[in-house]
Structure formats: structure tokens, C-alpha cells
mmCIF file of C-alpha atoms in Angstrom:
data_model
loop_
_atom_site.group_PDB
_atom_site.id
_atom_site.type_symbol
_atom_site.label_atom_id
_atom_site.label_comp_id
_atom_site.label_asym_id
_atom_site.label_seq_id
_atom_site.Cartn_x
_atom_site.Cartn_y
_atom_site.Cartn_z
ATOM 1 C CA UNK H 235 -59.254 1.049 41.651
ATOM 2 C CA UNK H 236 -57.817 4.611 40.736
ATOM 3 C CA UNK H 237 -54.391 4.354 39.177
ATOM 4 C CA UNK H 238 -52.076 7.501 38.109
ATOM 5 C CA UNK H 239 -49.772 6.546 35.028
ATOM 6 C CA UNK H 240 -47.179 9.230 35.129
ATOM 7 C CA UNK H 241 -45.560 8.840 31.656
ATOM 8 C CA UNK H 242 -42.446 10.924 30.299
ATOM 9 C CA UNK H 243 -43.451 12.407 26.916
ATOM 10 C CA UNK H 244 -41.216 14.382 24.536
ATOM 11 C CA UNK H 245 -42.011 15.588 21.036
ATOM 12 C CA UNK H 246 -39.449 16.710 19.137
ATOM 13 C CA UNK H 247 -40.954 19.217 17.592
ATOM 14 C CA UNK H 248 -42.800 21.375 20.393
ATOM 15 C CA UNK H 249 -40.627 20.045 23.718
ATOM 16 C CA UNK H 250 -37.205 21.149 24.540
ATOM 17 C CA UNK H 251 -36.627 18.305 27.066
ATOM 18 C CA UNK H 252 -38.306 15.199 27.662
ATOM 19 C CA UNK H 253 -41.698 16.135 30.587
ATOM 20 C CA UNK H 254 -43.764 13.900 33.098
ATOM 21 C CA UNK H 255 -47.448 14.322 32.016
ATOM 22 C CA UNK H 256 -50.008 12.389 34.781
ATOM 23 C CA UNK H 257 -53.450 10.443 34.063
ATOM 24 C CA UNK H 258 -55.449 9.285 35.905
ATOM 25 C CA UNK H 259 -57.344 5.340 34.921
ATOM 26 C CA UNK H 260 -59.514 3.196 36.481
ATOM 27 C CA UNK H 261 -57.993 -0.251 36.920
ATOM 28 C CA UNK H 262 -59.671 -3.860 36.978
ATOM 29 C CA UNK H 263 -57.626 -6.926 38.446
ATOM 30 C CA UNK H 264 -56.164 -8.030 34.924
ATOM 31 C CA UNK H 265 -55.638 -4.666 33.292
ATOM 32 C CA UNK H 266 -52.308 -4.707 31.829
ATOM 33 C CA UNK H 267 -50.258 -1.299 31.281
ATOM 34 C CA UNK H 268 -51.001 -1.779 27.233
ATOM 35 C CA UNK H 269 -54.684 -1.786 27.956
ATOM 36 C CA UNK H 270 -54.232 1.536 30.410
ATOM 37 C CA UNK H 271 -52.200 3.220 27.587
ATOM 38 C CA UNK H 272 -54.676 2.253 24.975
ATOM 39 C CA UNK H 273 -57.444 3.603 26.991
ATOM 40 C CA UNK H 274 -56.079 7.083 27.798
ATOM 41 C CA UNK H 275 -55.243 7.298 23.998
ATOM 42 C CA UNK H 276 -58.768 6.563 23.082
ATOM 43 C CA UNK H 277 -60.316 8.810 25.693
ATOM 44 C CA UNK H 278 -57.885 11.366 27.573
ATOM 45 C CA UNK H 279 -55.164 12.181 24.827
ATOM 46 C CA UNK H 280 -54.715 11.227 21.277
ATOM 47 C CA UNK H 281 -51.433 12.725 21.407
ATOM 48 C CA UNK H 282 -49.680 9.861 23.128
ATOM 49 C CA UNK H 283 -47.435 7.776 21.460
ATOM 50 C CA UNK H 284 -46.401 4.355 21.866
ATOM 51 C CA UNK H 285 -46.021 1.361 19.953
ATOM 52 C CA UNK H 286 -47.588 -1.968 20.215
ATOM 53 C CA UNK H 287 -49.303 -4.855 17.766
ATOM 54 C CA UNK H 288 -50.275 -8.108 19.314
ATOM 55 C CA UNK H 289 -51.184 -7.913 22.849
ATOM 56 C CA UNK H 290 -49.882 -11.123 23.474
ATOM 57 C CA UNK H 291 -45.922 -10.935 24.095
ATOM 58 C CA UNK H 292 -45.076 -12.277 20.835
ATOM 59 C CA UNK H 293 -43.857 -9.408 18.886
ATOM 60 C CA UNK H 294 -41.907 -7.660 21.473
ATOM 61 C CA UNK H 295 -42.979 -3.979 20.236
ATOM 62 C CA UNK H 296 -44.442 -2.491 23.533
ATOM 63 C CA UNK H 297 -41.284 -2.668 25.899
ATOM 64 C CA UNK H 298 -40.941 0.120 27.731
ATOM 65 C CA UNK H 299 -39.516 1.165 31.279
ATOM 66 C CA UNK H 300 -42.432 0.340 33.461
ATOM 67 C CA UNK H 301 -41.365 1.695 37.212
ATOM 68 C CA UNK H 302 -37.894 1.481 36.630
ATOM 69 C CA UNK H 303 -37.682 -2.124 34.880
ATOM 70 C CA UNK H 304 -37.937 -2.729 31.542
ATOM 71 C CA UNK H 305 -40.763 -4.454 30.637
ATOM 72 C CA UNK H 306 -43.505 -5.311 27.838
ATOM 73 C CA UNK H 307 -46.397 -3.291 28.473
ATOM 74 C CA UNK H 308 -49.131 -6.117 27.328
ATOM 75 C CA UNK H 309 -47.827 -8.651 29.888
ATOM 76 C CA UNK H 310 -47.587 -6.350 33.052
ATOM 77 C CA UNK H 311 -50.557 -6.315 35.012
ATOM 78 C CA UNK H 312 -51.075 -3.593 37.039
ATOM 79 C CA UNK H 313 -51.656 -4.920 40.270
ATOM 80 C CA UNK H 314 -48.382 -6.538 40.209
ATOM 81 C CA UNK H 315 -46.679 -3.485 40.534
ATOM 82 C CA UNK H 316 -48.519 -2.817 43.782
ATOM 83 C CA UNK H 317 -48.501 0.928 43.496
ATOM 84 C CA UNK H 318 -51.229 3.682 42.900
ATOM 85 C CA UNK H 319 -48.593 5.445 40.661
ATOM 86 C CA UNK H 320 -46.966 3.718 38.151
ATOM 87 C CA UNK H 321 -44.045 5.445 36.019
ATOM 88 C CA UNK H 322 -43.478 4.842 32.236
ATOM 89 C CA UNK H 323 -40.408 5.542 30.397
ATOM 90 C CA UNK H 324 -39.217 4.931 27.372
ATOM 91 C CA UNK H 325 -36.633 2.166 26.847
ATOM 92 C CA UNK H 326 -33.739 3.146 28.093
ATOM 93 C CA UNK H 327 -30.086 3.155 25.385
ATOM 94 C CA UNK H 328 -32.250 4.229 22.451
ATOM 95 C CA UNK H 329 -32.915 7.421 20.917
ATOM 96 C CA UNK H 330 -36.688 8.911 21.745
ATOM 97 C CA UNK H 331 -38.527 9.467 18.376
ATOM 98 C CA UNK H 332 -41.531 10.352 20.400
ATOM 99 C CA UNK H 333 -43.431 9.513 24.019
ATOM 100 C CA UNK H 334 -42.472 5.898 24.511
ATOM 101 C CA UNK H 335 -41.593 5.304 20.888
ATOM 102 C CA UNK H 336 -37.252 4.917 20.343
ATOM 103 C CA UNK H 337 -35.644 4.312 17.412
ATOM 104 C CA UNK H 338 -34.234 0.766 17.153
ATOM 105 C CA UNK H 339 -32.735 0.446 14.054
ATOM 106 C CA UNK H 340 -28.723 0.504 15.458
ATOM 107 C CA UNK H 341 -30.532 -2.550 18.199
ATOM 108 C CA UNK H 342 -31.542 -4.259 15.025
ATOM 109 C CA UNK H 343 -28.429 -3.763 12.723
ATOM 110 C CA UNK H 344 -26.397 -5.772 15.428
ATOM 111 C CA UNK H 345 -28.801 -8.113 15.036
ATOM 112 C CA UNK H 346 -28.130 -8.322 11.574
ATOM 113 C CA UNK H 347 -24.383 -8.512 11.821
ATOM 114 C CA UNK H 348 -24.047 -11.932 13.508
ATOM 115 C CA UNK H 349 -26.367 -13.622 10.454
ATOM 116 C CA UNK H 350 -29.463 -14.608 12.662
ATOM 117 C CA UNK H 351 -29.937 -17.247 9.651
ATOM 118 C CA UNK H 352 -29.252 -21.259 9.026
ATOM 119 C CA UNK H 353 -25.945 -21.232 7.149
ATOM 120 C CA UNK H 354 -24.229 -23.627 4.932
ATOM 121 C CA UNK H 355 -20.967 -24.645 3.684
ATOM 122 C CA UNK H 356 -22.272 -25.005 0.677
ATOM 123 C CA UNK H 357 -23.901 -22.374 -1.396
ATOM 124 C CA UNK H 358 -25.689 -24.097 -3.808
ATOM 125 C CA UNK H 359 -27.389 -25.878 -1.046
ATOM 126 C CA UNK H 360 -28.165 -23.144 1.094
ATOM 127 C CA UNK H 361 -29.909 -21.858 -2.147
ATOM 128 C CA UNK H 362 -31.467 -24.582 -3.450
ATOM 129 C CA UNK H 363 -31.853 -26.916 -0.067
ATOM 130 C CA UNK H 364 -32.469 -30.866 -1.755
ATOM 131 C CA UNK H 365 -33.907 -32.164 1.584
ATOM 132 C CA UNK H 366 -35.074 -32.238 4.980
ATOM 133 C CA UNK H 367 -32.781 -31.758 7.677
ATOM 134 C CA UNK H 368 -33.595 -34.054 9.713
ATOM 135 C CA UNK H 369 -33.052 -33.449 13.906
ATOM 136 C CA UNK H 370 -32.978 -35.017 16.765
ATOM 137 C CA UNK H 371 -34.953 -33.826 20.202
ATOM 138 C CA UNK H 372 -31.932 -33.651 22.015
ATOM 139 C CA UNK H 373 -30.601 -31.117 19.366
ATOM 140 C CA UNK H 374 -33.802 -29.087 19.436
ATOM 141 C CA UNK H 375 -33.134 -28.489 22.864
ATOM 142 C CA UNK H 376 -30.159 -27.173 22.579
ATOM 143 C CA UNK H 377 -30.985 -23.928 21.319
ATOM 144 C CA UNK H 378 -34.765 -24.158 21.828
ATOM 145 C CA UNK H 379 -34.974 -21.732 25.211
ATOM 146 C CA UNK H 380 -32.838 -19.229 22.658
ATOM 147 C CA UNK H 381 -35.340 -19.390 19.687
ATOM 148 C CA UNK H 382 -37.944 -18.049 21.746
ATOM 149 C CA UNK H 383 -36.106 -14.425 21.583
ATOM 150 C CA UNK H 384 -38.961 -11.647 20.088
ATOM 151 C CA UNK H 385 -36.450 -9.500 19.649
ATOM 152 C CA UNK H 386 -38.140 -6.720 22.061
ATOM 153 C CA UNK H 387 -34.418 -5.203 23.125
ATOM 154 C CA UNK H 388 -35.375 -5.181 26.492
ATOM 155 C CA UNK H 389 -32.017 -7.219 27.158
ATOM 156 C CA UNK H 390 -30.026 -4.436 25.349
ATOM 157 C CA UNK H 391 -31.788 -1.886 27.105
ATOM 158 C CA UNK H 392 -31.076 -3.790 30.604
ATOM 159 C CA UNK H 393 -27.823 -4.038 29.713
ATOM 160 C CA UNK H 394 -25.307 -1.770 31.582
ATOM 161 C CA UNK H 395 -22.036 -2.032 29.618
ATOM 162 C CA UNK H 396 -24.301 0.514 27.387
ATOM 163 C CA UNK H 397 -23.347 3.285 29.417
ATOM 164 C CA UNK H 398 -19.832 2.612 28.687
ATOM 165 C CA UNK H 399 -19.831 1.639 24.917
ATOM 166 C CA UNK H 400 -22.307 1.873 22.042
ATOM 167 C CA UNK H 401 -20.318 -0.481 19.885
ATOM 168 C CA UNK H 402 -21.484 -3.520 21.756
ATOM 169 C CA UNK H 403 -23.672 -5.978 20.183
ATOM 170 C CA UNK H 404 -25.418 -6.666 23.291
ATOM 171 C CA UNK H 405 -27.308 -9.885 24.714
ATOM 172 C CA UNK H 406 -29.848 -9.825 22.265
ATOM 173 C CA UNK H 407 -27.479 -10.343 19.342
ATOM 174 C CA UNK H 408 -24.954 -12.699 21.085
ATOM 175 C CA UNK H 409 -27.883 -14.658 21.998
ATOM 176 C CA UNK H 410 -28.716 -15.683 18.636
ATOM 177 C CA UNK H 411 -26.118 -16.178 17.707
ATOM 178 C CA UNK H 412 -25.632 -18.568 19.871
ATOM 179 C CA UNK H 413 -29.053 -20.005 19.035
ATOM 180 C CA UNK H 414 -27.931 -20.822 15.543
ATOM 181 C CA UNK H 415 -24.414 -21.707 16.294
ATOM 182 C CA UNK H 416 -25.455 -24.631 18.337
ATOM 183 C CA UNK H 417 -28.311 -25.737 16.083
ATOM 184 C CA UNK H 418 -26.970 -29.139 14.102
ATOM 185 C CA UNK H 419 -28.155 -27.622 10.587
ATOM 186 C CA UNK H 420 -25.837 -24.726 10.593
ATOM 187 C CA UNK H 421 -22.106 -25.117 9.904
ATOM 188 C CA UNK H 422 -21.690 -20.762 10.489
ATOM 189 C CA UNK H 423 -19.837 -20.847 13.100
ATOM 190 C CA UNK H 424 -16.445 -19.476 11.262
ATOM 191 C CA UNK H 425 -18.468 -16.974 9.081
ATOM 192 C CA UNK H 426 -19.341 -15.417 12.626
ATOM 193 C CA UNK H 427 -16.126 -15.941 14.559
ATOM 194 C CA UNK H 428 -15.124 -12.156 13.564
ATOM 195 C CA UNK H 429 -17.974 -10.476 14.756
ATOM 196 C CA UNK H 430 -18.367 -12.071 17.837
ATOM 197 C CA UNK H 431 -14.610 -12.228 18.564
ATOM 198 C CA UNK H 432 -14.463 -8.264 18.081
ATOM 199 C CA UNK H 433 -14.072 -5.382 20.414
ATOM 200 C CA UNK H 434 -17.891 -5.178 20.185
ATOM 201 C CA UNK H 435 -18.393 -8.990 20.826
ATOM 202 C CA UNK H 436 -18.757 -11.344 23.263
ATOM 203 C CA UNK H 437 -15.633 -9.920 24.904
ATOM 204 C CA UNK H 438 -17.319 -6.865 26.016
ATOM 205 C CA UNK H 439 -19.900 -8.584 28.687
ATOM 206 C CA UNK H 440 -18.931 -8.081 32.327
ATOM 207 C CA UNK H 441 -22.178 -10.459 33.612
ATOM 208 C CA UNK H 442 -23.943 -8.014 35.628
ATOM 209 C CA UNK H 443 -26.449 -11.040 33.794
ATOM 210 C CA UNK H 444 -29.326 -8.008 34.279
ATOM 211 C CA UNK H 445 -30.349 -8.895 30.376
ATOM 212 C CA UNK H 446 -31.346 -12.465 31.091
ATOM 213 C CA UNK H 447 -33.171 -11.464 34.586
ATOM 214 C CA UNK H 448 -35.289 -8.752 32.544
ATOM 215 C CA UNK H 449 -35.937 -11.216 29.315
ATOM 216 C CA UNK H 450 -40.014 -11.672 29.165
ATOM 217 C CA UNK H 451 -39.451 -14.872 27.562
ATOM 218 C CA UNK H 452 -37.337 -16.847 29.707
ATOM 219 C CA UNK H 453 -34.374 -15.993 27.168
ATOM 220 C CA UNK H 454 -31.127 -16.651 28.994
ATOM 221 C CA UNK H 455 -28.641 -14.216 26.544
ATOM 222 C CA UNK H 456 -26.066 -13.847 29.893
ATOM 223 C CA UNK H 457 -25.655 -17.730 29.139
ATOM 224 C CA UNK H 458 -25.651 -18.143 25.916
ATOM 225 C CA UNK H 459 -22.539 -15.336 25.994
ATOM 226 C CA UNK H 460 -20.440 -17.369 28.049
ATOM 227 C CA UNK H 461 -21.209 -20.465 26.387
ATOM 228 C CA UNK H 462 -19.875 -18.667 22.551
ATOM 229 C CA UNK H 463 -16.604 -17.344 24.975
ATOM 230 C CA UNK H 464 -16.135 -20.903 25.419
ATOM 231 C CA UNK H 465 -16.560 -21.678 21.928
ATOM 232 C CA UNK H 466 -14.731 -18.911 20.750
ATOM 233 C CA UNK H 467 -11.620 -19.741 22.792
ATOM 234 C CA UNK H 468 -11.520 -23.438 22.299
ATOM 235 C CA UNK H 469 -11.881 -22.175 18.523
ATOM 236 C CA UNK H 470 -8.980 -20.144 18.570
ATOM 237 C CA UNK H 471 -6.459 -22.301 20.564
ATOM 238 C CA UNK H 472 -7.201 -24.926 17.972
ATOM 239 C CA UNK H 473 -6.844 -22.435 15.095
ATOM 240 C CA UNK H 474 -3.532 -21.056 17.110
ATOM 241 C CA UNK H 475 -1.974 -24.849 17.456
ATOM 242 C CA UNK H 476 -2.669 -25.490 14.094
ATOM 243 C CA UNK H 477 -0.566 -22.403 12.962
ATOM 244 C CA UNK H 478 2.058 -23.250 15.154
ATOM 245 C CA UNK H 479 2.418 -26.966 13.902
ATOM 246 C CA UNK H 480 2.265 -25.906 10.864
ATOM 247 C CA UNK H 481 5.466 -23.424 11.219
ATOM 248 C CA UNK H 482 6.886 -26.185 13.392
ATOM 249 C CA UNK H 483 6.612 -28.468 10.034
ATOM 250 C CA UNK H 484 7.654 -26.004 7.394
ATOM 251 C CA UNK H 485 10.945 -25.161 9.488
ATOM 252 C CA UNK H 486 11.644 -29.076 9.801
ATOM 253 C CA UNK H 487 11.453 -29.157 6.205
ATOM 254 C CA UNK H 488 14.339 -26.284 5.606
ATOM 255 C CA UNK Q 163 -20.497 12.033 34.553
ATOM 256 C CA UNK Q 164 -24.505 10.792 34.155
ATOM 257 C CA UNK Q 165 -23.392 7.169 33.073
ATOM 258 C CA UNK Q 166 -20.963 7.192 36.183
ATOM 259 C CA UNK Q 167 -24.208 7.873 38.397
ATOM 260 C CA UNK Q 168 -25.972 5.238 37.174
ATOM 261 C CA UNK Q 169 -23.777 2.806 38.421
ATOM 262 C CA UNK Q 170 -25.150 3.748 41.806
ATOM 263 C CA UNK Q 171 -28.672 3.267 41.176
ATOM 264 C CA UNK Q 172 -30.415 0.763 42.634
ATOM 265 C CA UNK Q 173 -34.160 1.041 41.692
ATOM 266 C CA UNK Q 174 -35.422 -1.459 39.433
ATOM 267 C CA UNK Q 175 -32.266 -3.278 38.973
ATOM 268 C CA UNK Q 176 -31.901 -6.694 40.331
ATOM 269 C CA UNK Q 177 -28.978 -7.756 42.785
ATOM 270 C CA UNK Q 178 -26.386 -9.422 40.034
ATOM 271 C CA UNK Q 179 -26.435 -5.695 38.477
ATOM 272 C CA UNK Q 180 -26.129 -3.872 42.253
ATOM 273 C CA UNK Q 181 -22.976 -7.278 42.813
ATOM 274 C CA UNK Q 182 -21.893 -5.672 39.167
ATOM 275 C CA UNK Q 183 -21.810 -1.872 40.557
ATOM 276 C CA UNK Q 184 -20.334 -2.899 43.667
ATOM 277 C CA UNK Q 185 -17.511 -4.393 41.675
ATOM 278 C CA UNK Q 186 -17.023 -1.248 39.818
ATOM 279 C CA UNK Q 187 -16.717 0.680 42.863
ATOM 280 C CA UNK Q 188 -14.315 -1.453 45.188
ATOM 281 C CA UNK Q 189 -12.106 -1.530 41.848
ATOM 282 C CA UNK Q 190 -11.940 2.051 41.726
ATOM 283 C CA UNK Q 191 -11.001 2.012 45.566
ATOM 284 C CA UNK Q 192 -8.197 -0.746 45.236
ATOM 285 C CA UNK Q 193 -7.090 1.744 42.076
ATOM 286 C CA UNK Q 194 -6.764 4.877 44.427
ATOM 287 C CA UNK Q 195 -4.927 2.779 46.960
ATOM 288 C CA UNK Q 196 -2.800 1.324 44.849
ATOM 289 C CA UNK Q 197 -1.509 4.572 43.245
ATOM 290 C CA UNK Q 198 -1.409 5.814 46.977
ATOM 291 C CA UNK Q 199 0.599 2.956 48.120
ATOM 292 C CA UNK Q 200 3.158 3.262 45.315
ATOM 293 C CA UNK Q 201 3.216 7.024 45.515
ATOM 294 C CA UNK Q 202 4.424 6.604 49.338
ATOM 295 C CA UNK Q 203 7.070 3.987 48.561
ATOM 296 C CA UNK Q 204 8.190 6.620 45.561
ATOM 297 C CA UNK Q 205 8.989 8.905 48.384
ATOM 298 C CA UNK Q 206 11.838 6.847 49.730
ATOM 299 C CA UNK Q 207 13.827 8.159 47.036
ATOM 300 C CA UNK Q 208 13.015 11.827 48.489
ATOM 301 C CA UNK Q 209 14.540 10.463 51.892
ATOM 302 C CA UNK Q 210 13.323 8.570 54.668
ATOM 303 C CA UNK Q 211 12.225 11.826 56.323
ATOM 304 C CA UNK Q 212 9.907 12.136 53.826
ATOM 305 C CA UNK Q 213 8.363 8.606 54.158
ATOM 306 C CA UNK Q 214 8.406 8.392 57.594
ATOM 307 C CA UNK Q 215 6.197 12.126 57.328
ATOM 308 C CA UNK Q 216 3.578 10.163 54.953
ATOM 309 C CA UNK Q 217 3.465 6.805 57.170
ATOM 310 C CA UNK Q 218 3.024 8.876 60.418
ATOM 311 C CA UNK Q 219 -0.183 10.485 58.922
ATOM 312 C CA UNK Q 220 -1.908 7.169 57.834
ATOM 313 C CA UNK Q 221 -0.295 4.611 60.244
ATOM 314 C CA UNK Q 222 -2.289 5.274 63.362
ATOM 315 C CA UNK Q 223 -5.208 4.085 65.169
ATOM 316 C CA UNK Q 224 -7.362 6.759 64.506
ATOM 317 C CA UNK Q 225 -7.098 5.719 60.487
ATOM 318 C CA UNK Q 226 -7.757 2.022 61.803
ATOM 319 C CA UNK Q 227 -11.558 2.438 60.067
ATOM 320 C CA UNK Q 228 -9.863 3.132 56.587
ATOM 321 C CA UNK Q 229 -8.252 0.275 56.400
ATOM 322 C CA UNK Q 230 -10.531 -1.831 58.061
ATOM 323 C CA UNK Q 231 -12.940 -0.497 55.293
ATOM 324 C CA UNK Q 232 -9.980 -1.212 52.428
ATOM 325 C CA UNK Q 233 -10.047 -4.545 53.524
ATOM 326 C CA UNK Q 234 -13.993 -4.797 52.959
ATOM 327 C CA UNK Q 235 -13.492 -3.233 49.346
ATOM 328 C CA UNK Q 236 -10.035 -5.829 48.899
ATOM 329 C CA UNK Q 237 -12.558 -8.789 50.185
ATOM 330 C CA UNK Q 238 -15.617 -8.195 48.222
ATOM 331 C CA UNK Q 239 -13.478 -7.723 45.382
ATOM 332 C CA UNK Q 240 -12.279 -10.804 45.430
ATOM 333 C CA UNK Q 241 -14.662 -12.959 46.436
ATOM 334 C CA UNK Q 242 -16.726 -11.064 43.955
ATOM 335 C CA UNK Q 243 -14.805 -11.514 41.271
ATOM 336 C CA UNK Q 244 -14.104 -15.054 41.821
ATOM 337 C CA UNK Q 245 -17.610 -15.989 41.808
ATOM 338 C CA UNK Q 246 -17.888 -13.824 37.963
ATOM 339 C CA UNK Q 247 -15.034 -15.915 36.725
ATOM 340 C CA UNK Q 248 -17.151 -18.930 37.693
ATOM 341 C CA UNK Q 249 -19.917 -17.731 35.751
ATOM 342 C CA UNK Q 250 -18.259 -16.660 33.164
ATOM 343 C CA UNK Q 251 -17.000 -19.894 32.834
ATOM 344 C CA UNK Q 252 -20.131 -21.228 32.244
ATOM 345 C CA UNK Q 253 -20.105 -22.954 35.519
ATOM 346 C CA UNK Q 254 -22.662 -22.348 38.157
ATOM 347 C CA UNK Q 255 -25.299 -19.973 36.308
ATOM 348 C CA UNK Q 256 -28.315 -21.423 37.328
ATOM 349 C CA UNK Q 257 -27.174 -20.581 40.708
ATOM 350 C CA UNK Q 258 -26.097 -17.180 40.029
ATOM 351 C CA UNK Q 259 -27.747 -15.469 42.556
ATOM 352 C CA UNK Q 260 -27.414 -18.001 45.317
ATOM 353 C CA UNK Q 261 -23.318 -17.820 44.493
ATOM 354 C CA UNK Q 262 -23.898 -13.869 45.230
ATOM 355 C CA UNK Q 263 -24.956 -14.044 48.390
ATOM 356 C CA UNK Q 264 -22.649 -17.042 49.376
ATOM 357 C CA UNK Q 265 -19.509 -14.971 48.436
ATOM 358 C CA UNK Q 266 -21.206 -11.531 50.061
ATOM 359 C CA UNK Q 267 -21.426 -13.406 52.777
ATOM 360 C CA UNK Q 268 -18.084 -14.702 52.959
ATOM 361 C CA UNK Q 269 -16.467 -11.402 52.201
ATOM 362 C CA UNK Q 270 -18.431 -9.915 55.927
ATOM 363 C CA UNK Q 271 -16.914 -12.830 57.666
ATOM 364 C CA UNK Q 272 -13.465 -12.259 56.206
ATOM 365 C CA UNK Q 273 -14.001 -8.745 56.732
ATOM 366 C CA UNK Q 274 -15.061 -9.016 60.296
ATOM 367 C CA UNK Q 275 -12.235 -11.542 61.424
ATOM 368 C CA UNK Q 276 -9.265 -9.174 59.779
ATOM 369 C CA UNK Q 277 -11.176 -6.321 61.584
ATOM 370 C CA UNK Q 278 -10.961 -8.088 64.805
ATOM 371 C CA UNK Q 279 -7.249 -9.136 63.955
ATOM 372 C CA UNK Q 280 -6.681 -5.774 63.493
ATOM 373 C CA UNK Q 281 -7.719 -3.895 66.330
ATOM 374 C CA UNK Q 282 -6.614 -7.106 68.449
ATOM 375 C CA UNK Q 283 -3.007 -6.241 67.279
ATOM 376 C CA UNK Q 284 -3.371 -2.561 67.700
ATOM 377 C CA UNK Q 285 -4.473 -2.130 71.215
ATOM 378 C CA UNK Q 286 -1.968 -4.911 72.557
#
């Protein structure tokens, strides 16, 4: 079967504005969009650009907007999109650098900023751990579904409170956040109170939940949101009432 | 402006972002009223000639639609954002999209009953 990838290039350095540029690729039953891009790189156009490593949706480097949805490229077969013309985009809410490659550093700086790490109370320890933390199943499963985020930004890139502010941390940070919050080795929860309870934080999701309906992994971040707003507020009326009893007390002492 | 549009596209999203857009949208409409309705009772300090000139040219049967079609906006609003508060709650997200279509559906029977009402009390 004949299919027509219509892909929207831009480079930089020779295009004013990003262009639609058509090939035309035989298809097989399992051919994925990776394997279509791959081949009209090898034999129609070195020029393209796109990224990829794995070919196995486990590194999360070859999401792009496949016919309007953001989507890896190595685990969408073609015939599931049930059209002779399929259109690829780059990922939406990130800069172009070329073709289908964007620039995701910002995407992973907010991933950075909610400390996607085990944390300790202790320093010395979190240095220099002196033994095996030991866990239960029941508190694996608590953040399992979370840990199996590849950090692909398709979430992000799904996520429609983009359009109205860049500041947000989005889905994908949130989400593991969340994933390490709930895990019964970390005690970070107060390190990363005051980025999540920001004006970029959880507080900005309006649960148009389009990040966990796009995530190739099963990820749910629209949960895992409103799970840390319930944290965060039963975290903050306790901090509140112990301010306020603590007033109460020093003015019963005057 | 082009971020504005793409609250109205529907292609390749999936029906919790079009419930999303759709709660944009009736917002914005409840906003316009709003300022509308307040702007008309401002004009009772003008004079009651003045109101009565702004009531006559909104309170008739021919405008019937309009607010038959404020009261869609006003339903699915609510309803709408009833069933987000839910979620955002935590409670009911595995059934996210089934709670969509529940509370679509009972914003058209709302909507349909105060239409009837409506018209009932109009032509009698």
C-alpha cells in the first residue's frame, strides 16, 4: 500500500516560514511512522530531520504530531491511522530547531525544578545511604503507573493551558513529582511544596485531562495533579492551624 | 488571537479537551451577559424611560432563541463545571469521560424543559 507522508519542514537557515513537503512510501501492515521516516531519509531525502534512538517507546525521543495527535513515531503503525495521507508535525509548545526536531530544554528544566530524585531528611544519609530501603508491594504501587513516565513531553505538548501561559510546569513535571512524593523512601515533600504550590504549579491545571489521554505509557499526570492539590491543601491547612495555635498560645501567655 | 482559535479546534483532540473549550466559551457568554445585565439595571439611574427603552428591545418573543440559547450556555456551564470540581477532587477520574456525557446530557434535558417552560409561558 501507497502512503503520502506530508511532513512540515522548516530550516532556519534557508526557510522563512515553516512548508509542507509530500513523499510518497510504500507501506507493509506493521510499518510504524519511525520506520517510514527512516526510509525516506535513507532513500528520498537526507535532508530530513527528526530525532529518534530506540525504536521501542522507551526513550520518548520521536514524539511528534502525527495527524493532529501527538504521538511517538516508533509505536504508531500506519494502518491505524486509516488514511492514505498522513500529516507530521512537529510537537506542538516547543520551539522548531529543525523539521520535526524542537528544542526541549525549558520542557526539561521544569522537570528539574520539582527534584525528580529520592530525598532525605537527612543529608548525610542521602549521601552516604547505610542500607536498603526496604518496601512493601502495596507501596510500589502507589507510584508505580507514574514511574513509567519517558519523559517524551507529549503530555506538555497536549496540554492546552500552554496557549495561555509558558510558566506552567505542565503534567509531565507535576507527575513526578507526584511519583516521588508518594514513594515511602522520600520524605521531599516540603522541599517541593514551593514549586508546586506556585503560580506555575499545580494550581494552574484546568483538567481538560488531554495530557493523560495522549500519554503512550499509560501515565495518568491529570491524576496525579489532583491528587498533589489534595496534598498540597491538606498541607497547608495543617501548616495554617498550626500558626494560628501557635499565636493563639503566645497571646495567652501575655 | 491564534491561541484564542485554538480553543475551537476539534481535530485530534479528545472530548475532555472539546468539554474544556466548551467551558471556555459558555464562560465568556455568561461574562457578556452579565456585564449586559448590569449595564441595563445601571440605566435606572438614567430614568425609567431609559430602562424601559433597553427592556423593550430584548424582552420580546422574537429574542425568545437568545435566551433560550443563554440558558444552554448557563446549563452546560454548570453542569460542566460541577462534574470538573468532581474531578478535580480526585473523585470520579476513572470515569471521566462517562461523567462528560452524563452531565452533557443532563444540561440538553435541562435545556429543553426551560425551553419548553419558556415558550409555554410566552404564548399563554
Amino acid at each position: 500500500m501507497e502512503v503520502t507522508l506530508k511532513i512540515l519542514r522548516f530550516d532556519p537557515l534557508k526557510d522563512k516560514k515553516p512548508r509542507f513537503q509530500e513523499y510518497v512510501v510504500e507501506v507493509y501492515e506493521y510499518t510504524r511512522v519511525l520506520e517510514a521516516l527512516i526510509w525516506v531519509r535513507e532513500n528520498l531525502d537526507p535532508s530530513l530531520s527528526f530525532r529518534y534512538s530506540c525504536r521501542m517507546a522507551q526513550c520518548g525521543s520521536c514524539g511528534m504530531l502525527i495527524d493532529e495527535v501527538p504521538r511517538l513515531a516508533c509505536k504508531t503503525l500506519i494502518k491505524d491511522l486509516g488514511r492514505d495521507e498522513v500529516t507530521i508535525k512537529p510537537l506542538p509548545k516547543y520551539r522548531v530547531i529543525k523539521d520535526l526536531v524542537v528544542e526541549m530544554d525549558d520542557f526539561f528544566e521544569k522537570h528539574r525544578s520539582v527534584k525528580p530524585y529520592l530525598i532525605r531528611k537527612n543529608r548525610e544519609e542521602q549521601e552516604k545511604p547505610k542500607k536498603f530501603y526496604v518496601q512493601l508491594p502495596h507501596e510500589l504501587q502507589r507510584y508505580l503507573n507514574y514511574g513509567y513516565c519517558i519523559v517524551c513531553g507529549l503530555c506538555s505538548s497536549s496540554c492546552p493551558n500552554f496557549d495561555s501561559s509558558w510558566e506552567y510546569l505542565g503534567p509531565q513535571a507535576l507527575s513526578q513529582a507526584y511519583r516521588y512524593i508518594v514513594d515511602s523512601r522520600d520524605e521531599g515533600f516540603e522541599e517541593r511544596y514551593e514549586v508546586l504550590n506556585s503560580n506555575s504549579g499545580v494550581w494552574r491545571c484546568h483538567f481538560a485531562s488531554e495530557c493523560s489521554e495522549n500519554c503512550p505509557k499509560g501515565v495518568e499526570p491529570a491524576q496525579a495533579i489532583q491528587m498533589l492539590r489534595r496534598m498540597i491543601l491538606s498541607f497547608s491547612f495543617k501548616k495554617k492551624l498550626s500558626l494560628f495555635s501557635e499565636k493563639i498560645h503566645r497571646l495567652s501567655k501575655q | 488571537m491564534e491561541r484564542v482559535w485554538k480553543w475551537f479546534a476539534i481535530r485530534g483532540r479528545s472530548v475532555n479537551s472539546i468539554a474544556y473549550s466548551f467551558h471556555r466559551i459558555t464562560g465568556i457568554v455568561l461574562l457578556i451577559y452579565l456585564i449586559l445585565h448590569l449595564g441595563f439595571l445601571t440605566s435606572l439611574r438614567f430614568g425609567e424611560s431609559l430602562y424601559t427603552a433597553f427592556i423593550s428591545t430584548t424582552v420580546k418573543p422574537e429574542t425568545l432563541p437568545l435566551d433560550s440559547l443563554l440558558f444552554l450556555a448557563t446549563f452546560y456551564h454548570a453542569f460542566n463545571g460541577f462534574r470538573v470540581v468532581l474531578n478535580e477532587f480526585g473523585l470520579f477520574y476513572e470515569v471521566r469521560r462517562a461523567l462528560i456525557y452524563l452531565m452533557t446530557l443532563l444540561t440538553l434535558i435541562f435545556w429543553i424543559y426551560s425551553t419548553y417552560l419558556m415558550y409555554t409561558y410566552v404564548v399563554r
